[in-house]
Amino acid sequence: MKNRYSLLIFLIATLRATDDIESWSSASLEFKAPYISKFKIEQSIRFENQARDFKQTFTELSFYYKVNDFITLNIPYRYAIFEDKIKKRLGLGSAFRYKIKNFSFRQRFKFQDTKEEKEKKTEIEQTIRNKFSVNYKLSKKTRPFISYEVFNNYKEKIEACNEDRFSIGLSLDIFKKKTLKISYVYKREDLLKKHAEYFGVFALDFGIQI
């Protein structure tokens, strides 16, 4: 009961401190492929301005190669459409996972190159992302999790964090090879500027494995 109240207090506190509320929804299909461990395609849509107005939609293709039981390599490509611009993003990432009984610890590193096209102008941004997450196998089908991710502009000093995200949520195996993930994300952007922005995000992800 105390844990429930603590979670409620956390949500209320972060929502009061945000500049905006967003909602993220996505659906993904994941299957094994020759020469690589797996291939994943994801379609997502996001809303802003108290989750009322369209922000962006994107399609992402990801290729995974499992080196061993601990390390996985990943190459994702994302094509995102906004109302006034298009973003194309190519990444190169790695993930290290370690399990201790019912706990699973994961550290993900990703370098991404983003090309933004707006009004016949093109801008390129390179970002380094580090994400640390922990999930707990509460039951055969239920896994609560928490994570923290930091974003660093490649051209800035490595300690100069421009954005970070704290997430808490629940992963549910609702059917065989079908997973529903529900989470809340507290996101801070433009931390290197004089006035940073704070967002609360409610996210819903549905995934199918073939």
Tab-separated table of N, CA, C and O in Angstrom, residues 32-160:
chain	number	residue	atom	x	y	z
A	32	LYS	N	12.420	-13.410	-36.265
A	32	LYS	CA	13.767	-13.864	-36.564
A	32	LYS	C	14.046	-13.715	-38.054
A	32	LYS	O	13.146	-13.832	-38.875
A	33	ALA	N	15.324	-13.461	-38.374
A	33	ALA	CA	15.714	-13.260	-39.764
A	33	ALA	C	17.063	-13.929	-40.014
A	33	ALA	O	17.871	-14.061	-39.090
A	34	PRO	N	17.319	-14.359	-41.235
A	34	PRO	CA	18.600	-15.015	-41.535
A	34	PRO	C	19.779	-14.063	-41.382
A	34	PRO	O	19.665	-12.865	-41.661
A	35	TYR	N	20.872	-14.592	-40.894
A	35	TYR	CA	22.155	-13.891	-40.717
A	35	TYR	C	22.155	-12.910	-39.546
A	35	TYR	O	23.207	-12.426	-39.143
A	36	ILE	N	20.985	-12.564	-39.013
A	36	ILE	CA	20.916	-11.704	-37.834
A	36	ILE	C	20.021	-12.384	-36.804
A	36	ILE	O	19.335	-13.359	-37.101
A	37	SER	N	20.021	-11.871	-35.581
A	37	SER	CA	19.221	-12.489	-34.526
A	37	SER	C	17.736	-12.224	-34.717
A	37	SER	O	16.909	-13.123	-34.620
A	38	LYS	N	17.392	-10.947	-35.009
A	38	LYS	CA	15.987	-10.612	-35.208
A	38	LYS	C	15.853	-9.283	-35.944
A	38	LYS	O	16.791	-8.483	-36.020
A	39	PHE	N	14.650	-9.072	-36.468
A	39	PHE	CA	14.314	-7.848	-37.187
A	39	PHE	C	13.022	-7.299	-36.583
A	39	PHE	O	12.095	-8.054	-36.273
A	40	LYS	N	12.951	-5.992	-36.410
A	40	LYS	CA	11.785	-5.383	-35.772
A	40	LYS	C	11.323	-4.174	-36.569
A	40	LYS	O	12.129	-3.348	-36.991
A	41	ILE	N	10.022	-4.069	-36.763
A	41	ILE	CA	9.430	-2.893	-37.395
A	41	ILE	C	8.423	-2.283	-36.423
A	41	ILE	O	7.606	-3.001	-35.839
A	42	GLU	N	8.492	-0.980	-36.251
A	42	GLU	CA	7.650	-0.286	-35.276
A	42	GLU	C	6.968	0.908	-35.918
A	42	GLU	O	7.591	1.659	-36.678
A	43	GLN	N	5.693	1.086	-35.610
A	43	GLN	CA	4.945	2.259	-36.043
A	43	GLN	C	4.438	2.990	-34.804
A	43	GLN	O	3.838	2.373	-33.916
A	44	SER	N	4.685	4.299	-34.757
A	44	SER	CA	4.351	5.054	-33.551
A	44	SER	C	3.707	6.385	-33.902
A	44	SER	O	3.942	6.949	-34.972
A	45	ILE	N	2.889	6.881	-32.981
A	45	ILE	CA	2.302	8.214	-33.109
A	45	ILE	C	2.370	8.897	-31.749
A	45	ILE	O	2.176	8.254	-30.712
A	46	ARG	N	2.661	10.212	-31.754
A	46	ARG	CA	2.811	10.955	-30.517
A	46	ARG	C	2.001	12.252	-30.573
A	46	ARG	O	1.894	12.882	-31.627
A	47	PHE	N	1.451	12.601	-29.385
A	47	PHE	CA	0.652	13.825	-29.269
A	47	PHE	C	1.239	14.715	-28.180
A	47	PHE	O	1.818	14.230	-27.198
A	48	GLU	N	1.057	16.027	-28.337
A	48	GLU	CA	1.557	17.004	-27.380
A	48	GLU	C	0.443	17.968	-26.988
A	48	GLU	O	-0.716	17.749	-27.335
A	49	ASN	N	0.791	19.051	-26.269
A	49	ASN	CA	-0.187	20.052	-25.827
A	49	ASN	C	-1.299	19.379	-25.040
A	49	ASN	O	-2.457	19.361	-25.464
A	50	GLN	N	-0.921	18.810	-23.898
A	50	GLN	CA	-1.837	18.056	-23.048
A	50	GLN	C	-2.401	16.835	-23.776
A	50	GLN	O	-3.525	16.408	-23.543
A	51	ALA	N	-1.563	16.272	-24.672
A	51	ALA	CA	-1.900	15.055	-25.431
A	51	ALA	C	-3.098	15.249	-26.355
A	51	ALA	O	-3.812	14.296	-26.670
A	52	ARG	N	-3.320	16.498	-26.823
A	52	ARG	CA	-4.457	16.789	-27.694
A	52	ARG	C	-4.054	16.988	-29.153
A	52	ARG	O	-4.836	16.707	-30.058
A	53	ASP	N	-2.842	17.515	-29.392
A	53	ASP	CA	-2.427	17.877	-30.747
A	53	ASP	C	-1.365	16.916	-31.274
A	53	ASP	O	-0.497	16.442	-30.528
A	54	PHE	N	-1.419	16.676	-32.571
A	54	PHE	CA	-0.450	15.803	-33.224
A	54	PHE	C	0.959	16.378	-33.125
A	54	PHE	O	1.177	17.561	-33.364
A	55	LYS	N	1.917	15.539	-32.765
A	55	LYS	CA	3.314	15.949	-32.701
A	55	LYS	C	4.131	15.301	-33.817
A	55	LYS	O	4.790	15.979	-34.586
A	56	GLN	N	4.079	13.976	-33.885
A	56	GLN	CA	4.829	13.271	-34.921
A	56	GLN	C	4.350	11.829	-35.034
A	56	GLN	O	3.706	11.285	-34.134
A	57	THR	N	4.652	11.234	-36.179
A	57	THR	CA	4.480	9.801	-36.364
A	57	THR	C	5.749	9.284	-37.030
A	57	THR	O	6.381	10.007	-37.813
A	58	PHE	N	6.146	8.072	-36.698
A	58	PHE	CA	7.365	7.552	-37.305
A	58	PHE	C	7.288	6.044	-37.508
A	58	PHE	O	6.539	5.332	-36.844
A	59	THR	N	8.073	5.602	-38.475
A	59	THR	CA	8.279	4.185	-38.731
A	59	THR	C	9.745	3.889	-38.470
A	59	THR	O	10.622	4.629	-38.943
A	60	GLU	N	10.011	2.843	-37.712
A	60	GLU	CA	11.399	2.503	-37.381
A	60	GLU	C	11.676	1.039	-37.695
A	60	GLU	O	10.908	0.150	-37.321
A	61	LEU	N	12.785	0.799	-38.387
A	61	LEU	CA	13.254	-0.542	-38.690
A	61	LEU	C	14.519	-0.801	-37.884
A	61	LEU	O	15.427	0.042	-37.868
A	62	SER	N	14.593	-1.945	-37.212
A	62	SER	CA	15.746	-2.249	-36.363
A	62	SER	C	16.260	-3.648	-36.656
A	62	SER	O	15.483	-4.603	-36.761
A	63	PHE	N	17.590	-3.738	-36.770
A	63	PHE	CA	18.251	-5.019	-36.981
A	63	PHE	C	19.082	-5.345	-35.743
A	63	PHE	O	19.851	-4.501	-35.266
A	64	TYR	N	18.940	-6.571	-35.233
A	64	TYR	CA	19.645	-6.980	-34.018
A	64	TYR	C	20.544	-8.181	-34.306
A	64	TYR	O	20.165	-9.093	-35.054
A	65	TYR	N	21.714	-8.147	-33.681
A	65	TYR	CA	22.627	-9.284	-33.767
A	65	TYR	C	23.103	-9.631	-32.355
A	65	TYR	O	23.723	-8.806	-31.679
A	66	LYS	N	22.797	-10.831	-31.915
A	66	LYS	CA	23.170	-11.283	-30.571
A	66	LYS	C	24.576	-11.861	-30.595
A	66	LYS	O	24.824	-12.909	-31.178
A	67	VAL	N	25.505	-11.171	-29.944
A	67	VAL	CA	26.904	-11.614	-29.906
A	67	VAL	C	27.045	-12.817	-28.985
A	67	VAL	O	27.671	-13.828	-29.322
A	68	ASN	N	26.454	-12.702	-27.793
A	68	ASN	CA	26.446	-13.800	-26.824
A	68	ASN	C	25.260	-13.591	-25.873
A	68	ASN	O	24.372	-12.796	-26.172
A	69	ASP	N	25.259	-14.283	-24.750
A	69	ASP	CA	24.134	-14.166	-23.812
A	69	ASP	C	24.060	-12.808	-23.129
A	69	ASP	O	23.045	-12.491	-22.493
A	70	PHE	N	25.119	-12.004	-23.243
A	70	PHE	CA	25.166	-10.725	-22.541
A	70	PHE	C	25.108	-9.507	-23.467
A	70	PHE	O	24.603	-8.453	-23.073
A	71	ILE	N	25.626	-9.622	-24.686
A	71	ILE	CA	25.795	-8.465	-25.565
A	71	ILE	C	24.988	-8.621	-26.856
A	71	ILE	O	25.005	-9.672	-27.491
A	72	THR	N	24.278	-7.525	-27.216
A	72	THR	CA	23.520	-7.470	-28.462
A	72	THR	C	23.840	-6.176	-29.192
A	72	THR	O	23.908	-5.110	-28.571
A	73	LEU	N	24.047	-6.268	-30.515
A	73	LEU	CA	24.283	-5.096	-31.349
A	73	LEU	C	23.004	-4.736	-32.093
A	73	LEU	O	22.182	-5.610	-32.395
A	74	ASN	N	22.836	-3.453	-32.393
A	74	ASN	CA	21.579	-2.988	-32.969
A	74	ASN	C	21.824	-1.854	-33.955
A	74	ASN	O	22.610	-0.945	-33.692
A	75	ILE	N	21.136	-1.901	-35.118
A	75	ILE	CA	21.170	-0.812	-36.098
A	75	ILE	C	19.729	-0.399	-36.387
A	75	ILE	O	19.005	-1.119	-37.079
A	76	PRO	N	19.258	0.726	-35.834
A	76	PRO	CA	17.900	1.212	-36.093
A	76	PRO	C	17.888	2.357	-37.121
A	76	PRO	O	18.798	3.180	-37.164
A	77	TYR	N	16.826	2.380	-37.936
A	77	TYR	CA	16.616	3.500	-38.862
A	77	TYR	C	15.194	4.010	-38.674
A	77	TYR	O	14.234	3.233	-38.718
A	78	ARG	N	15.042	5.328	-38.469
A	78	ARG	CA	13.727	5.916	-38.205
A	78	ARG	C	13.415	7.008	-39.229
A	78	ARG	O	14.250	7.858	-39.531
A	79	TYR	N	12.171	6.964	-39.731
A	79	TYR	CA	11.666	8.001	-40.624
A	79	TYR	C	10.478	8.651	-39.927
A	79	TYR	O	9.430	8.020	-39.741
A	80	ALA	N	10.644	9.914	-39.505
A	80	ALA	CA	9.633	10.598	-38.699
A	80	ALA	C	9.033	11.770	-39.459
A	80	ALA	O	9.748	12.558	-40.087
A	81	ILE	N	7.710	11.893	-39.368
A	81	ILE	CA	6.977	12.970	-40.036
A	81	ILE	C	6.346	13.884	-38.988
A	81	ILE	O	5.572	13.428	-38.136
A	82	PHE	N	6.682	15.168	-39.044
A	82	PHE	CA	6.079	16.203	-38.220
A	82	PHE	C	5.180	17.058	-39.115
A	82	PHE	O	5.133	16.860	-40.330
A	83	GLU	N	4.478	18.018	-38.531
A	83	GLU	CA	3.620	18.878	-39.335
A	83	GLU	C	4.419	19.753	-40.292
A	83	GLU	O	3.957	20.063	-41.391
A	84	ASP	N	5.609	20.166	-39.891
A	84	ASP	CA	6.381	21.113	-40.688
A	84	ASP	C	7.778	20.621	-41.063
A	84	ASP	O	8.571	21.389	-41.603
A	85	LYS	N	8.077	19.361	-40.798
A	85	LYS	CA	9.413	18.875	-41.115
A	85	LYS	C	9.435	17.352	-41.144
A	85	LYS	O	8.490	16.673	-40.749
A	86	ILE	N	10.566	16.832	-41.643
A	86	ILE	CA	10.808	15.389	-41.687
A	86	ILE	C	12.172	15.119	-41.061
A	86	ILE	O	13.128	15.864	-41.292
A	87	LYS	N	12.237	14.063	-40.256
A	87	LYS	CA	13.504	13.667	-39.656
A	87	LYS	C	13.852	12.229	-40.053
A	87	LYS	O	12.992	11.348	-39.980
A	88	LYS	N	15.101	12.036	-40.465
A	88	LYS	CA	15.604	10.701	-40.783
A	88	LYS	C	16.748	10.396	-39.826
A	88	LYS	O	17.675	11.203	-39.703
A	89	ARG	N	16.673	9.257	-39.164
A	89	ARG	CA	17.653	8.967	-38.113
A	89	ARG	C	18.221	7.560	-38.259
A	89	ARG	O	17.485	6.588	-38.342
A	90	LEU	N	19.545	7.500	-38.286
A	90	LEU	CA	20.249	6.231	-38.352
A	90	LEU	C	21.077	6.064	-37.089
A	90	LEU	O	21.765	7.000	-36.664
A	91	GLY	N	21.020	4.901	-36.484
A	91	GLY	CA	21.738	4.694	-35.228
A	91	GLY	C	22.604	3.445	-35.248
A	91	GLY	O	22.459	2.563	-36.099
A	92	LEU	N	23.492	3.392	-34.298
A	92	LEU	CA	24.332	2.220	-34.065
A	92	LEU	C	24.421	2.032	-32.559
A	92	LEU	O	24.864	2.930	-31.837
A	93	GLY	N	23.958	0.880	-32.078
A	93	GLY	CA	23.891	0.701	-30.638
A	93	GLY	C	24.356	-0.660	-30.169
A	93	GLY	O	24.527	-1.600	-30.952
A	94	SER	N	24.552	-0.751	-28.866
A	94	SER	CA	24.915	-2.016	-28.226
A	94	SER	C	24.217	-2.070	-26.872
A	94	SER	O	23.941	-1.041	-26.261
A	95	ALA	N	23.931	-3.268	-26.428
A	95	ALA	CA	23.268	-3.444	-25.141
A	95	ALA	C	23.937	-4.571	-24.372
A	95	ALA	O	24.277	-5.617	-24.939
A	96	PHE	N	24.130	-4.340	-23.082
A	96	PHE	CA	24.694	-5.349	-22.191
A	96	PHE	C	23.644	-5.694	-21.139
A	96	PHE	O	23.118	-4.816	-20.472
A	97	ARG	N	23.328	-6.969	-21.011
A	97	ARG	CA	22.297	-7.412	-20.082
A	97	ARG	C	22.874	-8.462	-19.125
A	97	ARG	O	23.612	-9.365	-19.540
A	98	TYR	N	22.512	-8.311	-17.850
A	98	TYR	CA	22.981	-9.261	-16.845
A	98	TYR	C	21.834	-9.581	-15.892
A	98	TYR	O	21.119	-8.679	-15.448
A	99	LYS	N	21.641	-10.861	-15.589
A	99	LYS	CA	20.542	-11.289	-14.734
A	99	LYS	C	21.037	-11.841	-13.407
A	99	LYS	O	22.037	-12.557	-13.366
A	100	ILE	N	20.330	-11.479	-12.344
A	100	ILE	CA	20.569	-12.034	-11.007
A	100	ILE	C	19.217	-12.440	-10.440
A	100	ILE	O	18.413	-11.590	-10.066
A	101	LYS	N	18.970	-13.728	-10.461
A	101	LYS	CA	17.682	-14.268	-10.012
A	101	LYS	C	16.550	-13.605	-10.808
A	101	LYS	O	16.518	-13.691	-12.019
A	102	ASN	N	15.631	-12.907	-10.126
A	102	ASN	CA	14.491	-12.304	-10.825
A	102	ASN	C	14.773	-10.895	-11.345
A	102	ASN	O	13.912	-10.286	-11.979
A	103	PHE	N	15.964	-10.386	-11.088
A	103	PHE	CA	16.333	-9.047	-11.547
A	103	PHE	C	17.114	-9.131	-12.863
A	103	PHE	O	17.943	-10.018	-13.047
A	104	SER	N	16.836	-8.192	-13.741
A	104	SER	CA	17.566	-8.079	-14.997
A	104	SER	C	18.082	-6.647	-15.131
A	104	SER	O	17.298	-5.691	-15.073
A	105	PHE	N	19.391	-6.498	-15.308
A	105	PHE	CA	20.030	-5.192	-15.432
A	105	PHE	C	20.494	-5.009	-16.881
A	105	PHE	O	21.088	-5.919	-17.464
A	106	ARG	N	20.238	-3.827	-17.428
A	106	ARG	CA	20.577	-3.592	-18.836
A	106	ARG	C	21.178	-2.202	-19.018
A	106	ARG	O	20.672	-1.217	-18.475
A	107	GLN	N	22.253	-2.150	-19.787
A	107	GLN	CA	22.877	-0.875	-20.133
A	107	GLN	C	22.941	-0.794	-21.650
A	107	GLN	O	23.474	-1.684	-22.311
A	108	ARG	N	22.371	0.283	-22.208
A	108	ARG	CA	22.337	0.440	-23.660
A	108	ARG	C	23.081	1.701	-24.081
A	108	ARG	O	22.864	2.777	-23.515
A	109	PHE	N	23.936	1.558	-25.066
A	109	PHE	CA	24.658	2.691	-25.652
A	109	PHE	C	24.201	2.838	-27.099
A	109	PHE	O	24.068	1.850	-27.824
A	110	LYS	N	23.960	4.097	-27.517
A	110	LYS	CA	23.538	4.320	-28.896
A	110	LYS	C	24.124	5.624	-29.430
A	110	LYS	O	24.077	6.655	-28.758
A	111	PHE	N	24.680	5.543	-30.624
A	111	PHE	CA	25.099	6.740	-31.358
A	111	PHE	C	24.113	6.925	-32.501
A	111	PHE	O	23.875	5.992	-33.280
A	112	GLN	N	23.532	8.122	-32.605
A	112	GLN	CA	22.548	8.342	-33.655
A	112	GLN	C	22.845	9.608	-34.445
A	112	GLN	O	23.272	10.620	-33.903
A	113	ASP	N	22.616	9.503	-35.741
A	113	ASP	CA	22.826	10.610	-36.667
A	113	ASP	C	21.469	10.997	-37.242
A	113	ASP	O	20.820	10.190	-37.911
A	114	THR	N	21.028	12.234	-36.956
A	114	THR	CA	19.696	12.682	-37.352
A	114	THR	C	19.790	13.778	-38.404
A	114	THR	O	20.501	14.765	-38.230
A	115	LYS	N	19.036	13.593	-39.481
A	115	LYS	CA	18.976	14.580	-40.560
A	115	LYS	C	17.575	15.180	-40.568
A	115	LYS	O	16.585	14.478	-40.759
A	116	GLU	N	17.488	16.497	-40.345
A	116	GLU	CA	16.208	17.187	-40.306
A	116	GLU	C	16.025	18.033	-41.560
A	116	GLU	O	16.880	18.849	-41.899
A	117	GLU	N	14.898	17.838	-42.243
A	117	GLU	CA	14.584	18.583	-43.455
A	117	GLU	C	13.368	19.465	-43.195
A	117	GLU	O	12.282	18.971	-42.890
A	118	LYS	N	13.567	20.783	-43.306
A	118	LYS	CA	12.500	21.734	-43.020
A	118	LYS	C	12.649	22.954	-43.918
A	118	LYS	O	13.699	23.606	-43.913
A	119	GLU	N	11.607	23.246	-44.706
A	119	GLU	CA	11.582	24.418	-45.590
A	119	GLU	C	12.841	24.491	-46.452
A	119	GLU	O	13.535	25.511	-46.517
A	120	LYS	N	13.151	23.377	-47.091
A	120	LYS	CA	14.289	23.255	-48.012
A	120	LYS	C	15.638	23.460	-47.322
A	120	LYS	O	16.662	23.668	-47.978
A	121	LYS	N	15.635	23.403	-45.987
A	121	LYS	CA	16.881	23.489	-45.232
A	121	LYS	C	17.146	22.143	-44.548
A	121	LYS	O	16.213	21.471	-44.126
A	122	THR	N	18.407	21.809	-44.432
A	122	THR	CA	18.783	20.530	-43.836
A	122	THR	C	19.741	20.754	-42.678
A	122	THR	O	20.721	21.493	-42.817
A	123	GLU	N	19.435	20.153	-41.551
A	123	GLU	CA	20.305	20.211	-40.382
A	123	GLU	C	20.641	18.791	-39.941
A	123	GLU	O	19.798	17.899	-39.990
A	124	ILE	N	21.876	18.616	-39.481
A	124	ILE	CA	22.331	17.301	-39.032
A	124	ILE	C	22.754	17.390	-37.566
A	124	ILE	O	23.487	18.303	-37.177
A	125	GLU	N	22.259	16.480	-36.777
A	125	GLU	CA	22.591	16.437	-35.349
A	125	GLU	C	23.050	15.027	-34.980
A	125	GLU	O	22.415	14.036	-35.359
A	126	GLN	N	24.128	14.955	-34.240
A	126	GLN	CA	24.659	13.670	-33.794
A	126	GLN	C	24.587	13.600	-32.271
A	126	GLN	O	25.000	14.531	-31.583
A	127	THR	N	24.056	12.494	-31.774
A	127	THR	CA	23.767	12.361	-30.354
A	127	THR	C	24.264	11.035	-29.811
A	127	THR	O	24.180	10.005	-30.484
A	128	ILE	N	24.763	11.071	-28.595
A	128	ILE	CA	25.144	9.861	-27.868
A	128	ILE	C	24.129	9.645	-26.752
A	128	ILE	O	23.850	10.561	-25.972
A	129	ARG	N	23.577	8.431	-26.674
A	129	ARG	CA	22.576	8.114	-25.664
A	129	ARG	C	23.040	6.937	-24.809
A	129	ARG	O	23.566	5.950	-25.320
A	130	ASN	N	22.846	7.070	-23.508
A	130	ASN	CA	23.145	5.991	-22.570
A	130	ASN	C	21.911	5.734	-21.709
A	130	ASN	O	21.379	6.661	-21.093
A	131	LYS	N	21.466	4.492	-21.685
A	131	LYS	CA	20.263	4.145	-20.934
A	131	LYS	C	20.554	2.994	-19.981
A	131	LYS	O	21.135	1.974	-20.371
A	132	PHE	N	20.128	3.163	-18.724
A	132	PHE	CA	20.304	2.141	-17.698
A	132	PHE	C	18.922	1.722	-17.202
A	132	PHE	O	18.113	2.571	-16.836
A	133	SER	N	18.652	0.431	-17.191
A	133	SER	CA	17.329	-0.033	-16.796
A	133	SER	C	17.410	-1.283	-15.930
A	133	SER	O	18.363	-2.065	-16.013
A	134	VAL	N	16.387	-1.439	-15.105
A	134	VAL	CA	16.262	-2.603	-14.222
A	134	VAL	C	14.824	-3.086	-14.302
A	134	VAL	O	13.893	-2.286	-14.193
A	135	ASN	N	14.635	-4.387	-14.523
A	135	ASN	CA	13.285	-4.921	-14.438
A	135	ASN	C	13.272	-6.132	-13.524
A	135	ASN	O	14.300	-6.798	-13.335
A	136	TYR	N	12.114	-6.390	-12.962
A	136	TYR	CA	11.966	-7.459	-11.978
A	136	TYR	C	10.848	-8.403	-12.420
A	136	TYR	O	9.742	-7.952	-12.765
A	137	LYS	N	11.130	-9.681	-12.427
A	137	LYS	CA	10.141	-10.677	-12.815
A	137	LYS	C	9.224	-10.949	-11.633
A	137	LYS	O	9.501	-11.796	-10.789
A	138	LEU	N	8.117	-10.207	-11.598
A	138	LEU	CA	7.175	-10.334	-10.491
A	138	LEU	C	6.392	-11.640	-10.575
A	138	LEU	O	6.104	-12.274	-9.563
A	139	SER	N	6.062	-12.012	-11.801
A	139	SER	CA	5.392	-13.287	-12.053
A	139	SER	C	5.773	-13.730	-13.459
A	139	SER	O	6.576	-13.079	-14.127
A	140	LYS	N	5.183	-14.806	-13.907
A	140	LYS	CA	5.518	-15.333	-15.223
A	140	LYS	C	5.180	-14.345	-16.328
A	140	LYS	O	5.830	-14.310	-17.373
A	141	LYS	N	4.153	-13.511	-16.119
A	141	LYS	CA	3.692	-12.599	-17.158
A	141	LYS	C	3.839	-11.123	-16.812
A	141	LYS	O	3.475	-10.269	-17.615
A	142	THR	N	4.352	-10.808	-15.629
A	142	THR	CA	4.399	-9.410	-15.175
A	142	THR	C	5.815	-9.006	-14.792
A	142	THR	O	6.457	-9.670	-13.982
A	143	ARG	N	6.289	-7.878	-15.368
A	143	ARG	CA	7.632	-7.387	-15.073
A	143	ARG	C	7.617	-5.859	-14.915
A	143	ARG	O	7.573	-5.136	-15.911
A	144	PRO	N	7.629	-5.342	-13.700
A	144	PRO	CA	7.779	-3.894	-13.512
A	144	PRO	C	9.209	-3.480	-13.834
A	144	PRO	O	10.144	-4.286	-13.703
A	145	PHE	N	9.404	-2.223	-14.228
A	145	PHE	CA	10.742	-1.769	-14.603
A	145	PHE	C	10.906	-0.279	-14.324
A	145	PHE	O	9.934	0.470	-14.239
A	146	ILE	N	12.153	0.123	-14.212
A	146	ILE	CA	12.525	1.532	-14.126
A	146	ILE	C	13.736	1.741	-15.038
A	146	ILE	O	14.507	0.800	-15.281
A	147	SER	N	13.908	2.959	-15.531
A	147	SER	CA	15.060	3.238	-16.390
A	147	SER	C	15.416	4.718	-16.324
A	147	SER	O	14.584	5.564	-15.986
A	148	TYR	N	16.664	4.999	-16.662
A	148	TYR	CA	17.149	6.379	-16.734
A	148	TYR	C	18.035	6.491	-17.970
A	148	TYR	O	18.918	5.654	-18.193
A	149	GLU	N	17.795	7.532	-18.782
A	149	GLU	CA	18.548	7.716	-20.021
A	149	GLU	C	19.059	9.150	-20.124
A	149	GLU	O	18.332	10.098	-19.814
A	150	VAL	N	20.293	9.294	-20.593
A	150	VAL	CA	20.891	10.616	-20.788
A	150	VAL	C	21.266	10.790	-22.257
A	150	VAL	O	21.667	9.835	-22.933
A	151	PHE	N	21.126	12.039	-22.741
A	151	PHE	CA	21.442	12.392	-24.123
A	151	PHE	C	22.575	13.417	-24.112
A	151	PHE	O	22.500	14.427	-23.409
A	152	ASN	N	23.592	13.168	-24.910
A	152	ASN	CA	24.711	14.096	-25.034
A	152	ASN	C	24.932	14.431	-26.499
A	152	ASN	O	25.019	13.528	-27.342
A	153	ASN	N	25.011	15.731	-26.815
A	153	ASN	CA	25.350	16.139	-28.163
A	153	ASN	C	26.790	15.719	-28.455
A	153	ASN	O	27.694	15.963	-27.664
A	154	TYR	N	26.997	15.087	-29.601
A	154	TYR	CA	28.316	14.542	-29.940
A	154	TYR	C	29.399	15.622	-29.978
A	154	TYR	O	30.559	15.363	-29.673
A	155	LYS	N	29.012	16.855	-30.330
A	155	LYS	CA	29.987	17.938	-30.457
A	155	LYS	C	30.282	18.621	-29.123
A	155	LYS	O	31.227	19.386	-29.011
A	156	GLU	N	29.447	18.345	-28.114
A	156	GLU	CA	29.666	18.928	-26.798
A	156	GLU	C	30.528	18.003	-25.939
A	156	GLU	O	30.848	16.888	-26.319
A	157	LYS	N	30.878	18.491	-24.755
A	157	LYS	CA	31.618	17.648	-23.826
A	157	LYS	C	30.741	16.483	-23.382
A	157	LYS	O	29.528	16.605	-23.269
A	158	ILE	N	31.355	15.348	-23.138
A	158	ILE	CA	30.605	14.145	-22.819
A	158	ILE	C	29.790	14.310	-21.545
A	158	ILE	O	28.735	13.703	-21.375
A	159	GLU	N	30.248	15.170	-20.615
A	159	GLU	CA	29.514	15.363	-19.367
A	159	GLU	C	28.390	16.387	-19.517
A	159	GLU	O	27.624	16.607	-18.587
A	160	ALA	N	28.293	17.025	-20.702
A	160	ALA	CA	27.269	18.045	-20.926
A	160	ALA	C	25.974	17.375	-21.369
A	160	ALA	O	25.728	17.174	-22.560
